[in-house]
Amino acid sequence: MNSKRTVYVGDVPIGGSHPIVIQSMINTDLKNRNRSLEQIIRLHESGSGIVRIAYPGSEYRDDFEYIVSRSPCPVIADIHFSADLAVEAMELGASKIRINPGNIKKRNLIKIIEKAKKFEVPIRIGVNSGSLEKDLLEKYGHPVPDGLVESAMRSTAFFEENDFDNIVLSVKSSDVNFMIESNIKLARKTDYPIHLGVTEAGGLIRGTVKNSIGIGYLLKNSIGDTVRVSLSTEPEKEIEIAKKMLKALHLYGNAPDVISCPTCSRSTFDVAGMQEIVEQHLENVKKDITVAVMGCVVNGPGEAKEADLGITGSLNECVLFKKGEIVFRGNPESVIEKLLEEVDSYEKD
Ligand code: SF4
């Protein structure tokens, strides 16, 4: 979003004025090819524009090729330590390579660059606070945002000197403040697309909080072009959280949003239960629609009117708003039933 350059991962553009691309990483054993492929399909169908696979060694060569050749979306190979593996992954069909400059020797990077040029495969230079190069650690004493940015820019300069600019950059940390500061500094120095993520962010709740603050803050400030929400749980959840995060910032089009009140002593019907029914119903809906579920007449009519569809009221009578007008009245159960029907037939003007 912030970057001026666009990089193509297969047919998926990252950067420029293109929409933010959500990505995730499979966590299956590559030897279990079909299970791996099924996970990629699930991730892609739920909104992952590209999917990353760790490619740990040549013993997975046939499995990797099998999976990549059948993937419904471009695949990124995540490579550590070995330039030969990066070259092999590109030969097997990877549409992008992610490397960490801290753990591949400069002279070996040339092999990767030459192959990436030939195959027109972009490379993400992914710097992590946990694996900064030794000389930068000595210079700064310990990992600091300036060290991460220096590492990323130094590698970028090396790639450019070797006539390669098909680059995406990332500077990640498990510390939210560190990650934010690093990306702000990076964005001031580069116009390459930036991949955002809080690495090793934790489980579902803690990780969602950290990712939302870190990634959300940066996106709100027009920094970042592709995101990976990192959670210690199933990667399908990462996509769900990423979509909701982008939706909350109005950066994701074809997905619903829900407004629901926290309830208080004024509510006389099961708002939380109704909200849950609505969320479940919306799980597979691919429409740009906002639905409000509100517990009483204090803020209810205002929010319900402003949403595309909204309900509010009391145990005795609830009302359904559609585009600001009341279109149905009844008990909570009948109104929720009507609301779900309206969701299914809803079309934006
Ligand atoms: Fe309470 Fe009504 Fe506000 Fe819901 S909308 S939190 S029920 S005052």
Coordinates of N, CA, C and O and ligand atoms in Angstrom, one line a residue, residues 260-268 271 293-300 312, ligand 1:
S260 N -21.8 -5.4 17.1 CA -22.8 -5.9 18.1 C -22.4 -5.3 19.5 O -21.2 -5.1 19.7
C261 N -23.4 -5.0 20.3 CA -23.2 -4.3 21.5 C -22.7 -5.4 22.6 O -23.0 -6.5 22.5
P262 N -22.0 -4.9 23.6 CA -21.6 -5.8 24.6 C -22.7 -6.3 25.6 O -22.5 -7.2 26.4
T263 N -23.9 -5.7 25.4 CA -25.0 -5.9 26.3 C -24.8 -5.3 27.7 O -23.6 -5.2 28.1
C264 N -25.9 -5.0 28.3 CA -25.8 -4.5 29.7 C -27.2 -4.8 30.3 O -28.0 -5.5 29.7
S265 N -27.5 -4.2 31.5 CA -28.7 -4.5 32.1 C -30.0 -4.1 31.4 O -31.1 -4.4 31.7
R266 N -29.8 -3.3 30.4 CA -30.9 -2.8 29.6 C -31.4 -3.9 28.6 O -32.5 -3.8 28.1
S267 N -30.5 -4.8 28.2 CA -30.9 -5.7 27.1 C -31.9 -6.8 27.7 O -31.7 -7.3 28.8
T268 N -32.9 -7.1 27.0 CA -33.9 -8.1 27.5 C -34.0 -9.3 26.6 O -34.9 -10.2 26.8
V271 N -28.7 -11.1 23.2 CA -27.9 -10.5 22.1 C -26.7 -11.3 21.7 O -26.4 -11.5 20.5
V293 N -26.1 -6.0 15.4 CA -27.0 -6.7 16.4 C -26.9 -5.9 17.7 O -25.9 -6.0 18.4
M294 N -28.0 -5.2 18.0 CA -27.9 -4.3 19.1 C -29.0 -4.6 20.2 O -30.1 -5.0 19.8
G295 N -28.7 -4.4 21.5 CA -29.5 -4.9 22.5 C -30.6 -4.0 23.1 O -31.5 -4.5 23.8
C296 N -30.7 -2.8 22.7 CA -31.8 -2.0 23.2 C -31.9 -0.7 22.4 O -31.2 -0.5 21.4
V297 N -32.8 0.2 22.8 CA -33.1 1.4 22.0 C -32.1 2.6 22.3 O -32.3 3.6 21.8
V298 N -31.2 2.3 23.2 CA -30.3 3.5 23.5 C -29.4 3.8 22.3 O -29.5 4.8 21.7
N299 N -28.5 2.8 22.0 CA -27.6 3.0 20.8 C -28.1 2.2 19.6 O -27.6 2.3 18.5
G300 N -29.1 1.3 19.9 CA -29.5 0.3 18.9 C -30.0 0.9 17.6 O -29.4 0.6 16.5
T312 N -32.5 -4.4 16.4 CA -32.5 -3.9 17.8 C -33.9 -4.0 18.4 O -34.8 -4.4 17.7
Ligands
SF4_1 FE1 -26.7 -1.8 26.8 FE2 -28.4 -1.0 24.9 FE3 -25.8 -0.3 24.7 FE4 -26.5 -2.8 24.3 S1 -27.1 -1.0 23.0 S2 -24.8 -2.1 25.6 S3 -28.1 -3.1 25.7 S4 -27.3 0.3 26.3

